[in-house]
PDB file of C-alpha atoms in Angstrom:
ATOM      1  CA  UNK S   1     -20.124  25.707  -6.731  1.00  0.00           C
ATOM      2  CA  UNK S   2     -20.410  22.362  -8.044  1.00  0.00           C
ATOM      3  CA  UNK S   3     -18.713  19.298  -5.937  1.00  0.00           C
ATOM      4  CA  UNK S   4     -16.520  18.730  -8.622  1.00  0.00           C
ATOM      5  CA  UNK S   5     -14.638  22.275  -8.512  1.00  0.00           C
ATOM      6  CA  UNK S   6     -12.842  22.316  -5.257  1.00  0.00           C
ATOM      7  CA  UNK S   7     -12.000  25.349  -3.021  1.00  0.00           C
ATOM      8  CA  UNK S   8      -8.952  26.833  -2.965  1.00  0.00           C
ATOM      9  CA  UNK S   9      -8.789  25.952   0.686  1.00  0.00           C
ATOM     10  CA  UNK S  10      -9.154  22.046  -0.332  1.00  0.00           C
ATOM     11  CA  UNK S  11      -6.491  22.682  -3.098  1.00  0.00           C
ATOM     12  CA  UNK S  12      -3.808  23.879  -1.222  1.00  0.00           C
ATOM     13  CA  UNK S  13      -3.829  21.115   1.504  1.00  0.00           C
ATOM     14  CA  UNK S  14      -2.492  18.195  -1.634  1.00  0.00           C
ATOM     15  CA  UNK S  15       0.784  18.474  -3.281  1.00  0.00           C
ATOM     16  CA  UNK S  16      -0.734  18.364  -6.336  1.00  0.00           C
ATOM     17  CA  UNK S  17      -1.422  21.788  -5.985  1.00  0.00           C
ATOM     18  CA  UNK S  18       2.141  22.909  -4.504  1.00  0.00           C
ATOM     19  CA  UNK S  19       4.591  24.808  -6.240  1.00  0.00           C
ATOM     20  CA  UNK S  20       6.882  21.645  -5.739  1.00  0.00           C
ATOM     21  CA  UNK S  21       4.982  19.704  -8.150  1.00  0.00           C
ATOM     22  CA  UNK S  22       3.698  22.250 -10.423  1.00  0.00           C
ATOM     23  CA  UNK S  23       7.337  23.414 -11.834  1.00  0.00           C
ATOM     24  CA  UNK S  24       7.802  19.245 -12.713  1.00  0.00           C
ATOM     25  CA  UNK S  25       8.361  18.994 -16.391  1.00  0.00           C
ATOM     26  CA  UNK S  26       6.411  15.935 -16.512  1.00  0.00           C
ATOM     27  CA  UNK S  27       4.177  13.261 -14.857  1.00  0.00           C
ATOM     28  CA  UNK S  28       4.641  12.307 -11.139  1.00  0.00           C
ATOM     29  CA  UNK S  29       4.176   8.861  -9.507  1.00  0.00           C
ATOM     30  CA  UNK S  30       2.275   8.375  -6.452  1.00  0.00           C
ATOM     31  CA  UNK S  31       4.442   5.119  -4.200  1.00  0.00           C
ATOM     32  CA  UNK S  32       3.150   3.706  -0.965  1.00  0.00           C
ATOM     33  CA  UNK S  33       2.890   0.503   0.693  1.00  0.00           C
ATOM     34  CA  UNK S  34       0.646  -1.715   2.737  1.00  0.00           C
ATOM     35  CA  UNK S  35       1.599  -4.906   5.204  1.00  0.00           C
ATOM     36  CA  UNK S  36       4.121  -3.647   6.712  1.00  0.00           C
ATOM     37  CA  UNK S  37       3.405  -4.528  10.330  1.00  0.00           C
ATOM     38  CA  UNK S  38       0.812  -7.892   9.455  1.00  0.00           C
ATOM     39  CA  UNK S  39       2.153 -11.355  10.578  1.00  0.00           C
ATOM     40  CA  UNK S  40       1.401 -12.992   7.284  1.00  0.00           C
ATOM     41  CA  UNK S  41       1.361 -12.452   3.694  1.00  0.00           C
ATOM     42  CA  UNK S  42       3.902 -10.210   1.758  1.00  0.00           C
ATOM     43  CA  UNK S  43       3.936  -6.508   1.777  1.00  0.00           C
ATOM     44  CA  UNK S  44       2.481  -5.102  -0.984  1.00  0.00           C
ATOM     45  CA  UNK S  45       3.289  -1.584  -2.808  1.00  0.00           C
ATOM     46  CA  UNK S  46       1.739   0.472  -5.773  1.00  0.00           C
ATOM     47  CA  UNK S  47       2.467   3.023  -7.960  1.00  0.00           C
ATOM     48  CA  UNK S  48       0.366   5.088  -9.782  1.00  0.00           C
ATOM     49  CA  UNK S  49       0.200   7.749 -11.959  1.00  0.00           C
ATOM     50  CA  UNK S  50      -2.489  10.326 -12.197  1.00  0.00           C
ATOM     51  CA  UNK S  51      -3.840  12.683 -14.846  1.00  0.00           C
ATOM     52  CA  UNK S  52      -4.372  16.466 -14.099  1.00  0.00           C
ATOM     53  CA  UNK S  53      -7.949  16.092 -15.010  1.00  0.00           C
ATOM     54  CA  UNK S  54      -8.181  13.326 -12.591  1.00  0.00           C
ATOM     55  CA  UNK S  55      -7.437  15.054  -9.227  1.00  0.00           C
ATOM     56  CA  UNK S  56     -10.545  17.590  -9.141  1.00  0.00           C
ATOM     57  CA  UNK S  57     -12.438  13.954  -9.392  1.00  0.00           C
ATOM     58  CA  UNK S  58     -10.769  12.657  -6.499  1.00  0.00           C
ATOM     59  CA  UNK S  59     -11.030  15.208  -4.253  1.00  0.00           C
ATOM     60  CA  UNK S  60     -14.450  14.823  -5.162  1.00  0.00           C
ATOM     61  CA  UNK S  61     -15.043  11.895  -4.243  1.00  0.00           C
ATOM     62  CA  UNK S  62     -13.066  12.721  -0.923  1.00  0.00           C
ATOM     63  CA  UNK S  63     -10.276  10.653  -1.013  1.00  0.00           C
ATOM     64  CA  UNK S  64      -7.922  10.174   1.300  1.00  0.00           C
ATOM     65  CA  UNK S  65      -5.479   6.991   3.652  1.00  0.00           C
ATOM     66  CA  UNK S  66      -6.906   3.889   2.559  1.00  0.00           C
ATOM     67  CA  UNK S  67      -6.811   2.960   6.457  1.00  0.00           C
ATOM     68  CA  UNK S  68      -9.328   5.980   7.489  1.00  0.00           C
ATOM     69  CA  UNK S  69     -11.785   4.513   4.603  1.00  0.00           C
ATOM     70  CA  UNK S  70     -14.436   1.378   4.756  1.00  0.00           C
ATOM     71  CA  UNK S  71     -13.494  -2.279   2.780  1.00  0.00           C
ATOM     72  CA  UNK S  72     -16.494  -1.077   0.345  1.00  0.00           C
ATOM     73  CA  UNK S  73     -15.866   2.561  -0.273  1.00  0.00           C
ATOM     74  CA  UNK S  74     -12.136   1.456  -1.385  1.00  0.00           C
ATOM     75  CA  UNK S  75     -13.396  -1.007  -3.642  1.00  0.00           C
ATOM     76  CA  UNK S  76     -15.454   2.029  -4.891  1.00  0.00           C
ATOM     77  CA  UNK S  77     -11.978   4.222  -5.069  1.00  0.00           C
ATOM     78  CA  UNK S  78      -9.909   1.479  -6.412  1.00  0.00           C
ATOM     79  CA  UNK S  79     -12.237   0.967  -9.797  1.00  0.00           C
ATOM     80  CA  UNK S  80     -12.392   4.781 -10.374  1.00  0.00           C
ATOM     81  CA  UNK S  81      -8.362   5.231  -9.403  1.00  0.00           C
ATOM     82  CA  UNK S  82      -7.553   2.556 -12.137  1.00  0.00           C
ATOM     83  CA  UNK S  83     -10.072   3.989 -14.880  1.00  0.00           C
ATOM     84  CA  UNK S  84      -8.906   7.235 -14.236  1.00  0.00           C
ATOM     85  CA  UNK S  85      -5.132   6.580 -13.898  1.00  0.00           C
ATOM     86  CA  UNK S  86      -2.563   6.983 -16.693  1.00  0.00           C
ATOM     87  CA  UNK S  87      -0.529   3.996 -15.264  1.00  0.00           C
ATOM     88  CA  UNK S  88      -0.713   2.412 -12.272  1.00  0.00           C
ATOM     89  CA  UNK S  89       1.475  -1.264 -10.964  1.00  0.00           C
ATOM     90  CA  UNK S  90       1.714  -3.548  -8.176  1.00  0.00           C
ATOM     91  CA  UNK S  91       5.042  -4.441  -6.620  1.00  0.00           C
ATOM     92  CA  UNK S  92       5.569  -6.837  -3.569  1.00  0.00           C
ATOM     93  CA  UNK S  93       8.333  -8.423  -1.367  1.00  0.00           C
ATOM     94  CA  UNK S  94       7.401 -12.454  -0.111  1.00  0.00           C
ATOM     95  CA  UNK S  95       7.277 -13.766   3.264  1.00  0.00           C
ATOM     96  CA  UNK S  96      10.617 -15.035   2.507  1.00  0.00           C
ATOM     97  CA  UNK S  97      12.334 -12.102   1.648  1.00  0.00           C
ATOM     98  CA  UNK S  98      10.825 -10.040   4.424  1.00  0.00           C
ATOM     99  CA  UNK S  99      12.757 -12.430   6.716  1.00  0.00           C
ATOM    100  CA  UNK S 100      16.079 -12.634   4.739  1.00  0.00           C
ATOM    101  CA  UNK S 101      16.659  -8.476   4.163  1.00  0.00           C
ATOM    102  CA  UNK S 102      14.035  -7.419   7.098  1.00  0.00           C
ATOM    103  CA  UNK S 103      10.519  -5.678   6.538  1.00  0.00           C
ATOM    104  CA  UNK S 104      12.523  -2.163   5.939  1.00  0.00           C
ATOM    105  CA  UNK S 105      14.005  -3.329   3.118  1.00  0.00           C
ATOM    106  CA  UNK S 106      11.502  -6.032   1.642  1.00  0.00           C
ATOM    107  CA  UNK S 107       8.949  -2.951   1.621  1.00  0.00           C
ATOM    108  CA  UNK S 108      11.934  -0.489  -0.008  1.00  0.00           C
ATOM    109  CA  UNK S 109      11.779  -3.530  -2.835  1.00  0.00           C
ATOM    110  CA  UNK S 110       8.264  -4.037  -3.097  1.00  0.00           C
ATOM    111  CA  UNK S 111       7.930  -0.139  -3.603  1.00  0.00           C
ATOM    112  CA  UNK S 112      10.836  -0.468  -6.452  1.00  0.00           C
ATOM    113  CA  UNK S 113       9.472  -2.943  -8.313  1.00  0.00           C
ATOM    114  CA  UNK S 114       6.158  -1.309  -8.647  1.00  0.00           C
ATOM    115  CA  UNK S 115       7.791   1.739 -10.059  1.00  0.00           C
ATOM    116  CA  UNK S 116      10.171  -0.499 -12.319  1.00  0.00           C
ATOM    117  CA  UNK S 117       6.820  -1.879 -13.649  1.00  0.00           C
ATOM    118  CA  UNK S 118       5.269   1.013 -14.976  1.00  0.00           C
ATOM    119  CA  UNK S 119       5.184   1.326 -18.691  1.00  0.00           C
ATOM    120  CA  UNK S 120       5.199   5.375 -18.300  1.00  0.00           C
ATOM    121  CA  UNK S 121       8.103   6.501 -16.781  1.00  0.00           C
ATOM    122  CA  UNK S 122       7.525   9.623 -14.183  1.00  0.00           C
ATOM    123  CA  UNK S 123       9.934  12.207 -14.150  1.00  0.00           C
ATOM    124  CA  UNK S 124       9.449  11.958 -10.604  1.00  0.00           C
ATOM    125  CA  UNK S 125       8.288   9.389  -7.940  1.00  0.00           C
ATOM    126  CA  UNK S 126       6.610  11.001  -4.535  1.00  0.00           C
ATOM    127  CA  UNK S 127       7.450   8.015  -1.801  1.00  0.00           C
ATOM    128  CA  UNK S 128       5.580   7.610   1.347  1.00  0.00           C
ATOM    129  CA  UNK S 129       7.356   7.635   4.031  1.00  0.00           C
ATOM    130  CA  UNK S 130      11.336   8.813   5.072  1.00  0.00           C
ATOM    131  CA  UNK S 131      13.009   6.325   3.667  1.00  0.00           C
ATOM    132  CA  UNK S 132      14.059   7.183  -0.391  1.00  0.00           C
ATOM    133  CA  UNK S 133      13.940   4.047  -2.553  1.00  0.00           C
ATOM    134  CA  UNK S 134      17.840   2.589  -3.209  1.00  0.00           C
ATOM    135  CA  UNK S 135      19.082   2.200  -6.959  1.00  0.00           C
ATOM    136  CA  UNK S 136      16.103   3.648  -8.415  1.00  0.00           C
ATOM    137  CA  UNK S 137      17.528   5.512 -11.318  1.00  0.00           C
ATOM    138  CA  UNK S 138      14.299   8.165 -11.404  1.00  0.00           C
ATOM    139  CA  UNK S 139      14.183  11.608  -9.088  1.00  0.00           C
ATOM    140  CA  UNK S 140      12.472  10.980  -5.829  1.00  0.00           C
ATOM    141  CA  UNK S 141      10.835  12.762  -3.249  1.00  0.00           C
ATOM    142  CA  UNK S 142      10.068  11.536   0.288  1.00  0.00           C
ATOM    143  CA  UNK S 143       6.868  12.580   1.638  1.00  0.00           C
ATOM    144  CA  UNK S 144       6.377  11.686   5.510  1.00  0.00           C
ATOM    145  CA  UNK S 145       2.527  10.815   5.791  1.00  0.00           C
ATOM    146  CA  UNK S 146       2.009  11.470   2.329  1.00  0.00           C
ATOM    147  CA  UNK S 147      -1.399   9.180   2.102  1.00  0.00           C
ATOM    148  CA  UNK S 148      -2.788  12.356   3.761  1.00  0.00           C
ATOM    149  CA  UNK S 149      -0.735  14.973   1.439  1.00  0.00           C
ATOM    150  CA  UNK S 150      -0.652  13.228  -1.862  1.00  0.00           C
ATOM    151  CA  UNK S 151      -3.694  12.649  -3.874  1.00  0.00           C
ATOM    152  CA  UNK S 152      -1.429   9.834  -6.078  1.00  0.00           C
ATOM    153  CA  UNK S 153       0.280   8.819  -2.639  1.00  0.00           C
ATOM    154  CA  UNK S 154      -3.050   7.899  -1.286  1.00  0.00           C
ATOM    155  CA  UNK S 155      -4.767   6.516  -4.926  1.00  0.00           C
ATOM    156  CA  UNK S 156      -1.582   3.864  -4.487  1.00  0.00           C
ATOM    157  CA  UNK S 157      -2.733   3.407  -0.604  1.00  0.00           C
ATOM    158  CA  UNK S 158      -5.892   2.614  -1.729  1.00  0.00           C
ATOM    159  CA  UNK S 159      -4.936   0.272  -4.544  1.00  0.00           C
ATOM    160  CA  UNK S 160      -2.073  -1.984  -2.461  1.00  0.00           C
ATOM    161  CA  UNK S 161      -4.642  -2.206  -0.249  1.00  0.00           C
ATOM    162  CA  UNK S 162      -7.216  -3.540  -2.000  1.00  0.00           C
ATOM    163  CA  UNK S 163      -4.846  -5.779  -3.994  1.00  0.00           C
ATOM    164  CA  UNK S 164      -3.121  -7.100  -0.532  1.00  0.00           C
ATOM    165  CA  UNK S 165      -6.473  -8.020   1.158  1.00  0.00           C
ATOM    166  CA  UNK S 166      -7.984  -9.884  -1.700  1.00  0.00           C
ATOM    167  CA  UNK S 167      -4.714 -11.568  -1.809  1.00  0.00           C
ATOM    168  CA  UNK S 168      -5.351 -12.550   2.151  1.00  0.00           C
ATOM    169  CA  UNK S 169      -8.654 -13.105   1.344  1.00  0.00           C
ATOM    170  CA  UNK S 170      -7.452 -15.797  -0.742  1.00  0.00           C
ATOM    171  CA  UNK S 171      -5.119 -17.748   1.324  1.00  0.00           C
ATOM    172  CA  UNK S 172      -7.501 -17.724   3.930  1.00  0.00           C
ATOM    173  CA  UNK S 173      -9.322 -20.236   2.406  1.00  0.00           C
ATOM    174  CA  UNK S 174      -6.079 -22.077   2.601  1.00  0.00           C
ATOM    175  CA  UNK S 175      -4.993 -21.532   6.502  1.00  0.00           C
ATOM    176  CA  UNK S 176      -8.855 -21.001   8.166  1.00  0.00           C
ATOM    177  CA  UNK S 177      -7.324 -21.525  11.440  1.00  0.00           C
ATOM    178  CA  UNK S 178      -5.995 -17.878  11.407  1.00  0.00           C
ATOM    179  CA  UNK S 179      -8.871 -15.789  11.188  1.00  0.00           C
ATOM    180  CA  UNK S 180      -7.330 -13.871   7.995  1.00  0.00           C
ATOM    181  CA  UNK S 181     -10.739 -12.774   6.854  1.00  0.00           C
ATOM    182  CA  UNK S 182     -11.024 -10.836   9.249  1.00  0.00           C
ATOM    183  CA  UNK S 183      -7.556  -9.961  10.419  1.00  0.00           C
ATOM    184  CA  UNK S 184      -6.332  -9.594   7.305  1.00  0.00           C
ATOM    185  CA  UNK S 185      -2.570 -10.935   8.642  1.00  0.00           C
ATOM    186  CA  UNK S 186      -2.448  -8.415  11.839  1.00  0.00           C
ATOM    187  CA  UNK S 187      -1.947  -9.291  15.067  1.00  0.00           C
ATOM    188  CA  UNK S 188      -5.364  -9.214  15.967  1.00  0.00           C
ATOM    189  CA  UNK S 189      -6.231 -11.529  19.857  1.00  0.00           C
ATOM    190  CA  UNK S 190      -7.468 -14.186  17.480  1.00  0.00           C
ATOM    191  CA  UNK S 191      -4.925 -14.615  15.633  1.00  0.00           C
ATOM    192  CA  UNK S 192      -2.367 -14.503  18.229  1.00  0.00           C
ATOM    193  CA  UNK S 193      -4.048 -17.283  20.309  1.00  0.00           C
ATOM    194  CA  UNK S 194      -4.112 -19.469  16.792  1.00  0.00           C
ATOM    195  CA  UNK S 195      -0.471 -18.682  16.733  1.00  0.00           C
ATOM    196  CA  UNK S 196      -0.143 -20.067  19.946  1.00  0.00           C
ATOM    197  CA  UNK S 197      -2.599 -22.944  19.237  1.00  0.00           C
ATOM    198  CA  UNK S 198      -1.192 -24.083  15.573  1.00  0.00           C
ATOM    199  CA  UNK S 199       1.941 -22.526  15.116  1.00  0.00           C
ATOM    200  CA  UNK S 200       3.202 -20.377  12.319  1.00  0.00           C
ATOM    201  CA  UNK S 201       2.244 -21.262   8.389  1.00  0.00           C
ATOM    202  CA  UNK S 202       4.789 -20.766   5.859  1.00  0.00           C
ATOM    203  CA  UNK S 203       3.396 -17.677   4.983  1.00  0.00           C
ATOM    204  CA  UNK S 204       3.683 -16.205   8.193  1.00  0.00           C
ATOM    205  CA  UNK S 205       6.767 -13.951   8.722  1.00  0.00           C
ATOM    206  CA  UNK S 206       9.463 -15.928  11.002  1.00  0.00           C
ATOM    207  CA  UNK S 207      11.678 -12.963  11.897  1.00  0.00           C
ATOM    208  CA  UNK S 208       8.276 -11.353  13.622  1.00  0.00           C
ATOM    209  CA  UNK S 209       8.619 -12.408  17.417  1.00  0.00           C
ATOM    210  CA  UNK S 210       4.646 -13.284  17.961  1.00  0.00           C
ATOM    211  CA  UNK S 211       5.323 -16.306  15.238  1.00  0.00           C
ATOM    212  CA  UNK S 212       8.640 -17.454  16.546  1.00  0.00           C
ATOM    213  CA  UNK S 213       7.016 -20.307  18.714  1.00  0.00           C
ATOM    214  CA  UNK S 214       9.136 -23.663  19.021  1.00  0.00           C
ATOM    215  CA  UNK S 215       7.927 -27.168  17.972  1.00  0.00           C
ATOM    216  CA  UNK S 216       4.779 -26.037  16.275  1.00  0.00           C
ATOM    217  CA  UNK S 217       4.687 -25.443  12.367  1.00  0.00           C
ATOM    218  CA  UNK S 218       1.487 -25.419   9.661  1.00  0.00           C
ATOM    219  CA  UNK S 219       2.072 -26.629   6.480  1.00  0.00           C
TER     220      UNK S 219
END
């Protein structure tokens, strides 16, 4: 059999495959999220949209949670996600309004906005997670660990990801003191003790107790 004509055994373990998706009378949205526990840095959701022909690819190429995969093999994913995908858009919540609305809430938005900014519109959008998206006027369908049931759940895993670190890749140029190149905004020792050492930045989320520390601030 070639690689590229899964099993039925592979088949029936993504939604993809399911009944529930099959009877949808049109294309289906992939929605997850990444940053939600880091320090620093917004948190950062996709959406994407995948073809039919697409999914025997994937599976292929033995996708799956963008956290159980190496920096380099999602770079690999992420370019053949986004040449493969019908649509596919980035949505994210700032530091600032993680700590006004709380990290529930800023990730509910970031995960709105990327749907709002697709140019397809899905007749229905498969969120990660237990928590359904408020005012979004399309069908959805929450999908607990869905990065490991979805094949469009995980191809927007893999795609916040990549987005989010290059972001923190970025600004780590900007606050070196932080170890974000390799932390990538977790709570990692190092970047505790610079916490401790330097205070928070302003990109570091004040309503998370490790950077509420008194009389220290970065700029």
């Amino acid at each position: 059999m070639l690689e590229t004509s899964p099993t039925l055994l592979e088949q029936s373990t993504w939604l993809e495959f399911s009944t529930l998706l099959s009877e949808i009378p049109g294309l289906v949205a992939g929605v997850d999220e990444v940053g939600r526990g880091a320090l620093f840095g917004p948190v950062v959701a996709a959406a994407v949209i995948l073809p039919d022909r697409a999914l025997p690819i994937l599976m292929a190429a033995k996708i799956k949670d963008s956290k159980k995969l190496s920096s380099s093999r999602r770079t690999q994913l992420v370019q053949q996600i986004c040449g493969l995908a019908i649509d596919w858009k980035i949505g994210f919540a700032s530091t600032a309004e993680i700590d006004k609305i709380n990290i529930l809430q800023a990730t509910l938005l970031a995960m709105k906005r990327a749907v709002l900014k697709l140019k397809v519109q899905p007749a229905l959008c498969l969120i990660d997670g237990n928590q359904s998206i408020k005012d979004l006027l399309l069908p959805q369908q929450t999908i607990v660990k869905g990065d490991e049931r979805s094949l469009a759940i995980a191809s927007a895993s893999i795609i916040a990801k990549v987005w989010r670190d290059d972001l923190v890749m970025h600004l780590a140029l900007k606050y070196p003191m932080y170890n974000l190149e390799n932390n990538k905004g977790y709570g990692s020792q190092r970047h505790l003790l610079a916490l401790q050492q330097y205070g928070p930045s302003p990109l570091h989320r004040q309503s998370f107790r490790p950077c509420q520390i008194k009389g220290l601030s970065v700029e």
